[in-house]
Tab-separated table of C-alpha atoms in Angstrom:
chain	number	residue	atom	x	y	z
A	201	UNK	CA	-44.676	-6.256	-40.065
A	202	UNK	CA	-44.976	-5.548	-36.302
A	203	UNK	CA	-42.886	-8.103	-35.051
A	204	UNK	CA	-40.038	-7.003	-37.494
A	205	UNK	CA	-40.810	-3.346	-36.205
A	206	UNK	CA	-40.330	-4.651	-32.638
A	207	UNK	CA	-37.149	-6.632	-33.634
A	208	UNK	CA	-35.958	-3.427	-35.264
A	209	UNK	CA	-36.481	-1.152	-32.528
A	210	UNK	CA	-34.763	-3.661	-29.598
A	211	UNK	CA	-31.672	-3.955	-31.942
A	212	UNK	CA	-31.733	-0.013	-32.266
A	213	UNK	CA	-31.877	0.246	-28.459
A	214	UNK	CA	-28.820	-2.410	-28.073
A	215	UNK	CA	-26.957	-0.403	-30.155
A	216	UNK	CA	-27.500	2.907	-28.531
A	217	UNK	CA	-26.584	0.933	-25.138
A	218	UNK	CA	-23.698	-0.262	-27.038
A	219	UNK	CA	-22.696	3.507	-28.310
A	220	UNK	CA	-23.286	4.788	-24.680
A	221	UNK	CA	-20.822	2.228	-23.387
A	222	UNK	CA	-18.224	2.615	-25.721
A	223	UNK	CA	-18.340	6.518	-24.823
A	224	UNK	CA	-18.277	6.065	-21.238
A	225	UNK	CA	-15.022	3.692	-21.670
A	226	UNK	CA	-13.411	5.772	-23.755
A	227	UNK	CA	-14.006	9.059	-21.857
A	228	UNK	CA	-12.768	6.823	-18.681
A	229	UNK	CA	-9.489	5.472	-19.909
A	230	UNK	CA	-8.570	8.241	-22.489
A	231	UNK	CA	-8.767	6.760	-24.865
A	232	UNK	CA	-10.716	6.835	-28.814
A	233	UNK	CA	-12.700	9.937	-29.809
A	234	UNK	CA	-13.041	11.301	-26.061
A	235	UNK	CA	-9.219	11.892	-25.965
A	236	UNK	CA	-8.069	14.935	-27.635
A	237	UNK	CA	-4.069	15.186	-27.944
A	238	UNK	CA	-2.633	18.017	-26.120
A	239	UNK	CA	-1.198	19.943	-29.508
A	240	UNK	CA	-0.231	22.944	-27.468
A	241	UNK	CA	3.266	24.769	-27.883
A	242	UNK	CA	2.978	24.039	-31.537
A	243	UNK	CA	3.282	20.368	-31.681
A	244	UNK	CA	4.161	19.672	-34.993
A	245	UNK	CA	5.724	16.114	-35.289
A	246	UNK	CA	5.058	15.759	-39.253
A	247	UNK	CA	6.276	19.226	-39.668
A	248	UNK	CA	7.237	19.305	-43.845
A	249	UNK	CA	9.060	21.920	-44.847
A	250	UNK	CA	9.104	23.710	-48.524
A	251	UNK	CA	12.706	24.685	-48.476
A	252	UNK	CA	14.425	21.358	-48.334
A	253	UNK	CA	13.770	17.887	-50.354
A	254	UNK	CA	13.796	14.723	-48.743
A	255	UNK	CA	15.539	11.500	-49.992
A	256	UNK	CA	14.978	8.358	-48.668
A	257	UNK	CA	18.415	6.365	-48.682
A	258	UNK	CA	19.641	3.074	-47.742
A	259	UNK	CA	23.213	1.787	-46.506
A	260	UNK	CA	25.350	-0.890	-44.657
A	261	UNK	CA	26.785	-0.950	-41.274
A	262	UNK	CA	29.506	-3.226	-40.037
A	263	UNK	CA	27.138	-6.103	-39.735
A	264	UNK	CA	25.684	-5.975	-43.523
A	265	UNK	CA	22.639	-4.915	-42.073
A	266	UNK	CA	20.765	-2.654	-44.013
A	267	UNK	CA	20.071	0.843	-42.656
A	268	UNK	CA	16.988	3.421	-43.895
A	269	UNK	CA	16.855	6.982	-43.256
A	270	UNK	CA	15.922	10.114	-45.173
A	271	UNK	CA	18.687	12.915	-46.337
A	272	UNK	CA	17.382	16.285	-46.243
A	273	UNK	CA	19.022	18.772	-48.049
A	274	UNK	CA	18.432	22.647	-48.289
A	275	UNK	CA	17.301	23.549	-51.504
A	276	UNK	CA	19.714	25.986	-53.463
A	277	UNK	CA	22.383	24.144	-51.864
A	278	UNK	CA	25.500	24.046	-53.806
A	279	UNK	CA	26.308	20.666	-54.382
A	280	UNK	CA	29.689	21.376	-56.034
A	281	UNK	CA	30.747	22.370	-52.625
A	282	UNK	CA	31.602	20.858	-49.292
A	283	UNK	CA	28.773	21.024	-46.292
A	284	UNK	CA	28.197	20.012	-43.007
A	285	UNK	CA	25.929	17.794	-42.016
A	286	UNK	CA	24.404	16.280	-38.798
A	287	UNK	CA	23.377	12.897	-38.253
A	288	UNK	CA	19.533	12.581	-35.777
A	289	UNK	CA	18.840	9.881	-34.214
A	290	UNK	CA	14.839	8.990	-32.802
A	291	UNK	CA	13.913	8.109	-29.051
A	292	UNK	CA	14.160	4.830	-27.860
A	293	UNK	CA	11.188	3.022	-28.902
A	294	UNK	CA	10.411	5.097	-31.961
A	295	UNK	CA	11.074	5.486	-35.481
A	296	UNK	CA	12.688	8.421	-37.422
A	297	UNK	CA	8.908	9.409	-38.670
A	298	UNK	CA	8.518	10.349	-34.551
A	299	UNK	CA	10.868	13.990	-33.987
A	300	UNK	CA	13.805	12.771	-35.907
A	301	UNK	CA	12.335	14.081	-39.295
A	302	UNK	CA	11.101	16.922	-37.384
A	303	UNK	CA	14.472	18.129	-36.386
A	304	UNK	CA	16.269	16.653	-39.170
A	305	UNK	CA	13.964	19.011	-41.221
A	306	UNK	CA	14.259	22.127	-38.911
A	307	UNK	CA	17.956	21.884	-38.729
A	308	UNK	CA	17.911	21.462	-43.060
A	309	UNK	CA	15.892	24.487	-43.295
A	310	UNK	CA	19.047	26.137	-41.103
A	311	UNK	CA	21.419	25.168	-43.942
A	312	UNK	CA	22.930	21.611	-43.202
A	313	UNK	CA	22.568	18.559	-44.740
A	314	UNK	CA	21.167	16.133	-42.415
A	315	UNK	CA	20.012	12.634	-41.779
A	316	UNK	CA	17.531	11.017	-39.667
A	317	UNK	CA	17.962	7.335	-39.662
A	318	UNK	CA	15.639	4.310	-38.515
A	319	UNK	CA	17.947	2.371	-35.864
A	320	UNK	CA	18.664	-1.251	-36.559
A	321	UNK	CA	15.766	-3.638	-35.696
A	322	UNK	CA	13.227	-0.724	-35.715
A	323	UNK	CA	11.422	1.063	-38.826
A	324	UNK	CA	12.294	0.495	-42.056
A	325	UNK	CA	16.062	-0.586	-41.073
A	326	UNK	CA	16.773	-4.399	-41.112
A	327	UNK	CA	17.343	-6.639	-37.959
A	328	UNK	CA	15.744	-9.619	-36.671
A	329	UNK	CA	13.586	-9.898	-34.302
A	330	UNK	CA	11.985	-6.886	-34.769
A	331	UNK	CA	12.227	-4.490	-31.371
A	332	UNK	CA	14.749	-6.397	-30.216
A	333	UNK	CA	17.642	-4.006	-28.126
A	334	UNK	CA	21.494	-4.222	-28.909
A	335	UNK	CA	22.961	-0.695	-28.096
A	336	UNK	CA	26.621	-2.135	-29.306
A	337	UNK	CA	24.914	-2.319	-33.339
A	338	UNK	CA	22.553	0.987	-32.307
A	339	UNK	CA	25.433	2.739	-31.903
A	340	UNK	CA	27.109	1.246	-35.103
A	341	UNK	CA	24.672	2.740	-36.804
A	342	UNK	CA	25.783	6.067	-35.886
A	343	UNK	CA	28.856	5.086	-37.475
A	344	UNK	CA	27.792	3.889	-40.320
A	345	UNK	CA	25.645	7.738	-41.192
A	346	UNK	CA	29.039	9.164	-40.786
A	347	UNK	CA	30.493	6.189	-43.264
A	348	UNK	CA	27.414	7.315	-45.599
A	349	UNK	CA	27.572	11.248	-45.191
A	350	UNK	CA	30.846	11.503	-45.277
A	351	UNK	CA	31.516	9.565	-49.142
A	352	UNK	CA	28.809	12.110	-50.273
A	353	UNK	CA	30.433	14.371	-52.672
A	354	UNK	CA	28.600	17.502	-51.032
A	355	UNK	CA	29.293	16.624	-47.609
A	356	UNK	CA	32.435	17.238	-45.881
A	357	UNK	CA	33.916	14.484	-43.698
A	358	UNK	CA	35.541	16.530	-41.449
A	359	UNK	CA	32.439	18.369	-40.394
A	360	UNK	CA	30.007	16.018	-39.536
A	361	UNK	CA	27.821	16.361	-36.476
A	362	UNK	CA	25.090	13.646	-34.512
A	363	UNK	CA	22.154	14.401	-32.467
A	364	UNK	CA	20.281	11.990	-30.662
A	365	UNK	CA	17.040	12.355	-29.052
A	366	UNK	CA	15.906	10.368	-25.732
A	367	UNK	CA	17.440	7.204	-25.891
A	368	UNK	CA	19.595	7.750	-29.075
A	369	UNK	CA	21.297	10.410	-26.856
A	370	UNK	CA	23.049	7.690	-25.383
A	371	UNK	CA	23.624	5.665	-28.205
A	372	UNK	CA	25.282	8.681	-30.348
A	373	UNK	CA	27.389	9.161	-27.262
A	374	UNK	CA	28.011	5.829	-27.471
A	375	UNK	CA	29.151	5.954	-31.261
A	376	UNK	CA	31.369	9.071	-30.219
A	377	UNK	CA	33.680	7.817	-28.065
A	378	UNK	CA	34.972	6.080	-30.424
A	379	UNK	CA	34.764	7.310	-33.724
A	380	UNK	CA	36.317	10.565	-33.444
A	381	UNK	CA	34.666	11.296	-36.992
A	382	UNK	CA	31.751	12.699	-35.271
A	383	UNK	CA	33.060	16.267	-34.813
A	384	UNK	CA	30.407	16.956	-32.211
A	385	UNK	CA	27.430	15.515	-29.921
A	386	UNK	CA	24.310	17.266	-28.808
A	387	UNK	CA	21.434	15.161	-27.563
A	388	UNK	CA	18.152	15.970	-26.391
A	389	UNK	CA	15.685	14.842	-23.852
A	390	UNK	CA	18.249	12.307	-23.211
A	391	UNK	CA	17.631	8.876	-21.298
A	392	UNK	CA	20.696	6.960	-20.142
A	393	UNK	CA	19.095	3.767	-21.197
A	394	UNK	CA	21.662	1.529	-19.166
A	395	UNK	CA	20.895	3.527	-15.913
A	396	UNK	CA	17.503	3.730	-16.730
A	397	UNK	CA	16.681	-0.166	-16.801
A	398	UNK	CA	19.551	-0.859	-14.082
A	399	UNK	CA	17.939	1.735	-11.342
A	400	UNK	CA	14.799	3.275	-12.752
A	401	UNK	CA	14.113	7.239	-12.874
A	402	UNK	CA	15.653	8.791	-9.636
A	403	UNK	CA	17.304	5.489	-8.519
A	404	UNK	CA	13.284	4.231	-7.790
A	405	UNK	CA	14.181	0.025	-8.781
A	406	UNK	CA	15.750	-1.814	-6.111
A	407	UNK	CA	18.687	-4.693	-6.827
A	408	UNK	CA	15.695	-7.119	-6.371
A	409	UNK	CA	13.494	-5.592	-8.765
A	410	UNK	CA	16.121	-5.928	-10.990
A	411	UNK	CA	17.358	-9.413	-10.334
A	412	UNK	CA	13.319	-10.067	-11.080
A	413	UNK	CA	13.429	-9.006	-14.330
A	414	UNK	CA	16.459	-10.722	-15.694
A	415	UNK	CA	14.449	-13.820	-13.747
A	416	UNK	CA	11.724	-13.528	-16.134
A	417	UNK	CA	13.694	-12.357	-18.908
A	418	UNK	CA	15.898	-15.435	-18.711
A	419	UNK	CA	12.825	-17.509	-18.699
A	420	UNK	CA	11.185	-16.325	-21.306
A	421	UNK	CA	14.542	-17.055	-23.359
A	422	UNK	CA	13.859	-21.062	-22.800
A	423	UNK	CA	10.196	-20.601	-23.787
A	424	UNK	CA	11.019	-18.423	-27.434
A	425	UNK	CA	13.789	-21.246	-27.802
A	426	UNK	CA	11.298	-24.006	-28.149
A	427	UNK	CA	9.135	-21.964	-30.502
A	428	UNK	CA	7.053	-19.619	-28.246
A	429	UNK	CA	5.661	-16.696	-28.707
A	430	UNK	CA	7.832	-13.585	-27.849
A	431	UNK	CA	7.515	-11.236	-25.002
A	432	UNK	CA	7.863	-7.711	-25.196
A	433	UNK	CA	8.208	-5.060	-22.665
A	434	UNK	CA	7.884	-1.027	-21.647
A	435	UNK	CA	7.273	0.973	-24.110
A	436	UNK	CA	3.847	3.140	-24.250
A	437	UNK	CA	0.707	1.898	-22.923
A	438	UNK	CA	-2.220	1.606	-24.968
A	439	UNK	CA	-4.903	2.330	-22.328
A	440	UNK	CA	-5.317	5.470	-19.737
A	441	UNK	CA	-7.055	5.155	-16.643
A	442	UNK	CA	-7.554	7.026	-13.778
A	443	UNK	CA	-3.991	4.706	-11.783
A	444	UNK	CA	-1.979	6.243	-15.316
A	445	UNK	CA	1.338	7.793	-14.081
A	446	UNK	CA	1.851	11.643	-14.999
A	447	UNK	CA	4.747	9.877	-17.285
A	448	UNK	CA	2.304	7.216	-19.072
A	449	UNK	CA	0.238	9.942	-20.011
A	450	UNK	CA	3.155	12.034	-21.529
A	451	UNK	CA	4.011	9.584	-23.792
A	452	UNK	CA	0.510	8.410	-24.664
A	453	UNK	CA	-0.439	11.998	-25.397
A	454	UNK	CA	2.734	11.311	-28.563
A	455	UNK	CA	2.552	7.671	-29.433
A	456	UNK	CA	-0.939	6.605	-29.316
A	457	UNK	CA	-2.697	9.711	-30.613
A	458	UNK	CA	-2.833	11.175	-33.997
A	459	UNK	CA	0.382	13.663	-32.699
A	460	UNK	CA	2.530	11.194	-33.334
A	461	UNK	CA	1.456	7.884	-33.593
A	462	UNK	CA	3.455	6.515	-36.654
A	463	UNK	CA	3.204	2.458	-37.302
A	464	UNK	CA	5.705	1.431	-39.679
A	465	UNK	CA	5.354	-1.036	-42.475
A	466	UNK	CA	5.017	-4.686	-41.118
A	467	UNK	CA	4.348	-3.782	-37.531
A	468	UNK	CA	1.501	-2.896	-35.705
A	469	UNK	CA	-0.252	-0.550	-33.247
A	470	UNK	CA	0.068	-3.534	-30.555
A	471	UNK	CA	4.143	-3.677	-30.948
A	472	UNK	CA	5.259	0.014	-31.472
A	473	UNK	CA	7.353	1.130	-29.017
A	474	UNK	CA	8.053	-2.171	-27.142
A	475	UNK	CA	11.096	-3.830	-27.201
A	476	UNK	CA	11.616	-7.337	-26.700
A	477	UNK	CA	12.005	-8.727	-22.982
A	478	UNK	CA	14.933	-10.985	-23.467
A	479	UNK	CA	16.489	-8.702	-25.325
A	480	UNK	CA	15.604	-5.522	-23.627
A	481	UNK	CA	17.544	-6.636	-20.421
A	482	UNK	CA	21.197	-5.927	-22.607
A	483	UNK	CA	20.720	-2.608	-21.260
A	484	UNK	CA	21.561	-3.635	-17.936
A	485	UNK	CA	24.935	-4.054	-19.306
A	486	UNK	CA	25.167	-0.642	-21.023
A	487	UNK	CA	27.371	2.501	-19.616
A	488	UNK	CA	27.349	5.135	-22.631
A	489	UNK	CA	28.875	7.638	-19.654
A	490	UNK	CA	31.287	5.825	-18.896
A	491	UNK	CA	34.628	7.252	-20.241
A	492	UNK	CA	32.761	9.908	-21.408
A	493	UNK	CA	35.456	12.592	-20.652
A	494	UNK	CA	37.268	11.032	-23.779
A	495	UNK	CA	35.197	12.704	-26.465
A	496	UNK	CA	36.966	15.575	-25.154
A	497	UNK	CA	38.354	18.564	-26.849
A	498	UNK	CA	35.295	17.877	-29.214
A	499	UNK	CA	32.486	19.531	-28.035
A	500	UNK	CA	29.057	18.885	-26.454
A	501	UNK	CA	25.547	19.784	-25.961
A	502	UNK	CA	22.928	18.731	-23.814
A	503	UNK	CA	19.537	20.068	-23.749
A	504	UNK	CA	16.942	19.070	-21.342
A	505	UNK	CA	13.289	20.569	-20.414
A	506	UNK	CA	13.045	22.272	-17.120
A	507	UNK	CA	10.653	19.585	-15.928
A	508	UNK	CA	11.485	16.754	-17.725
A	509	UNK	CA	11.126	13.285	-15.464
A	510	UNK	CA	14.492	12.705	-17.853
A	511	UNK	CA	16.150	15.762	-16.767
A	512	UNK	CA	18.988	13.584	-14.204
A	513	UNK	CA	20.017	11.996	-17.356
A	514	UNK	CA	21.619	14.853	-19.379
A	515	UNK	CA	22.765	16.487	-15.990
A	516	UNK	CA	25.094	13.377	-15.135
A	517	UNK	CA	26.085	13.495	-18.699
A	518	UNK	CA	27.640	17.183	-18.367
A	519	UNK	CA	29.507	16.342	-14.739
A	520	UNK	CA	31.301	13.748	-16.472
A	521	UNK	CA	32.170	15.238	-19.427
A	522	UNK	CA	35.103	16.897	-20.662
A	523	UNK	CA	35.717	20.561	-22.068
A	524	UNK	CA	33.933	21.580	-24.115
A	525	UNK	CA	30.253	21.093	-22.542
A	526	UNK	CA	27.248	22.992	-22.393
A	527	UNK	CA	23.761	22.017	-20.378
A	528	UNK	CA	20.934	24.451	-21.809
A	529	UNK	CA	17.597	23.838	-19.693
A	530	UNK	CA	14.548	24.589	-21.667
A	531	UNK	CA	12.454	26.794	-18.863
A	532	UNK	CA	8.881	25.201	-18.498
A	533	UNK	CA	9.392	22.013	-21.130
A	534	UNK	CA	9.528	18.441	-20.353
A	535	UNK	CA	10.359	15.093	-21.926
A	536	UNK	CA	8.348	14.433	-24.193
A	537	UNK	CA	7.662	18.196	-25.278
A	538	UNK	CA	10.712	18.676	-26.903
A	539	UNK	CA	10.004	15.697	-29.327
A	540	UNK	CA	7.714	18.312	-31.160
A	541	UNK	CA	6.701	21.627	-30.129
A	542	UNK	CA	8.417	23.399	-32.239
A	543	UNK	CA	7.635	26.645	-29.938
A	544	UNK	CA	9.981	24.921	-26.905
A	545	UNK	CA	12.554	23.231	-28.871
A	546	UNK	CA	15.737	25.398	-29.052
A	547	UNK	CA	16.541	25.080	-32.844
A	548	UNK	CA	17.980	28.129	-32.799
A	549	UNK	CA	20.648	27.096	-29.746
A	550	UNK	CA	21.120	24.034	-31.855
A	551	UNK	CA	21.861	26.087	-35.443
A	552	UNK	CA	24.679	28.148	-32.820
A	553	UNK	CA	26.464	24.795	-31.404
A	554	UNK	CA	26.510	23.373	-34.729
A	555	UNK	CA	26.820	26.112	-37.170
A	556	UNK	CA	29.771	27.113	-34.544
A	557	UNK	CA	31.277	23.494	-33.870
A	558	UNK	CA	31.149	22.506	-37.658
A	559	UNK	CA	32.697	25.491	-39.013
A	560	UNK	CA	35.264	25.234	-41.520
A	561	UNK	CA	38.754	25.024	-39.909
């Protein structure tokens, strides 16, 4: 009886040690029950919304690849009549659970129909392998919400809008120069994901940085040929420490706490967010800005925070772009907080540009 008491009290202390440690990681890399998200600004990423009903629907692009999103429509709307409706597209990385429904839902509640959509490869939309990159079929995807929206018998072709948000900013502007269906672009928190993996943020990657990485990502193409296991790259890390980057912290305070951590159906924690390293380096060869003057007369919008480490992004966009444009700077906002705080993001600049831009002619 007194050697089990023993026994019992040495595994209690061992566990205690155990607790202790556990705490003191946690507390040191930011991550478990020591990290509390940063929910300031009304963060708000699984925002639902009592004057709109959600739909999930499913349709084809150009490649017979099945696309998922979710139609929101405002309740009481008249569905014997024709609407606009706006097409939103997630960040790079994410699904349309993470600040496409948000928006999607906002911009419903403001009277259009709209559609978030899970790009191809990602979520609950087809594509194999899974997180692999191809901006050419991203942006096809754009293309085929206007192909969906625009046979809906409540929608009217001619006044359909997209938004993307981060890296689908690119990818709708993508889609828009050339399908002039797409009556007019706003993005937010854009990233130019061609410039961004070419030069880094702020031109910070050298030519030899980059000639490293298509080294490696070539590489790794012979070694997933023969039947190895496959890479993946960026994304959000899953750790903090006290080397984190201001920037890995923004986007660990979204993806990999409860604010907006969202792991879809057949992934897992481990592989949200990352893309695939051999595919991941066909951004090198994408220029979404390029010719972006074209989209002209139809008009655009691009809002970035007033501190956003993303902020060059959507400034290049409006120097090259034709009439009409408009840059709106969020005072005091950055990247990642106008994926969900509802009290930053300018819904009610967006309801304007659209509700102005998608007007009946």
């Amino acid at each position: 009886m007194k050697k089990k008491s023993i026994i019992t009290r040495v595994l209690t202390v061992i566990a205690l040690c155990l607790l202790l440690s556990a705490t003191i990681v946690a507390s040191t890399t930011g991550v478990g029950a020591a990290y509390t998200p940063d929910m300031s600004n009304g963060a708000d990423n699984f925002y639902k919304s009592n004057k709109v009903t959600m739909k999930k629907v499913e349709f084809k692009n150009q490649y017979n690849m099945n696309v998922v999103g979710n139609l929101f429509i405002p309740k009481g709307l008249k569905k014997n009549t024709k609407n606009p409706a706006i097409i939103v597209g997630h960040p790079m990385g994410a699904v349309k659970e993470q600040s496409a429904n948000l928006y999607a839902t906002k911009m419903a509640e403001k009277g259009f129909v709209t559609l978030s959509l899970d790009l191809s490869f990602w979520g609950e939309s087809e594509g194999q392998p899974r997180n692999a990159v191809s901006p050419d079929i991203y942006a096809e995807d754009f293309s085929a919400a206007v192909d969906f929206l625009g046979t809906r018998p409540f929608v009217d072709r001619d006044r359909i809008g997209v938004l993307g948000i981060c890296g689908s900013g690119s990818f709708a502007i993508s889609a828009a120069k050339i399908d002039p269906r797409m009556k007019a672009v706003a993005t937010v928190s854009m990233y130019d994901m061609g410039a961004a993996n070419r030069n880094g943020l702020k031109h910070s990657q050298t030519l030899e940085q980059r000639k490293k990485i298509l080294e490696e990502a070539a590489e790794q193409r012979y070694v997933e040929f023969t039947g190895g296991e496959t890479k993946y790259t960026s994304g959000t890390v899953h750790e903090l420490n006290e080397n984190s980057t201001a920037i890995e912290r923004e986007f660990y305070d979204f993806y990999r706490t409860p604010r907006g951590e969202y792991t879809p159906k057949g992934s897992s924690t481990e592989l949200t967010t990352h893309p695939t390293l051999t595919s991941n380096v066909k951004f090198m060869n994408f220029y979404p800005f390029e010719d972006i003057e074209t989209i002209s007369p139809r008009p655009m919008l691009f809002i970035a925070g007033e501190n956003a480490h993303s902020r060059e992004f959507s400034e290049d966009a409006y120097k090259l772009a034709g009439e009409q444009k408009e840059l709106y700077i969020v005072p005091g906002a950055g990247h990642v907080d106008l994926y969900d705080r509802v009290n930053l993001i300018p819904f009610d600049k967006l309801e304007s540009f659209f509700k102005e831009n998608l007007k009946k002619k």
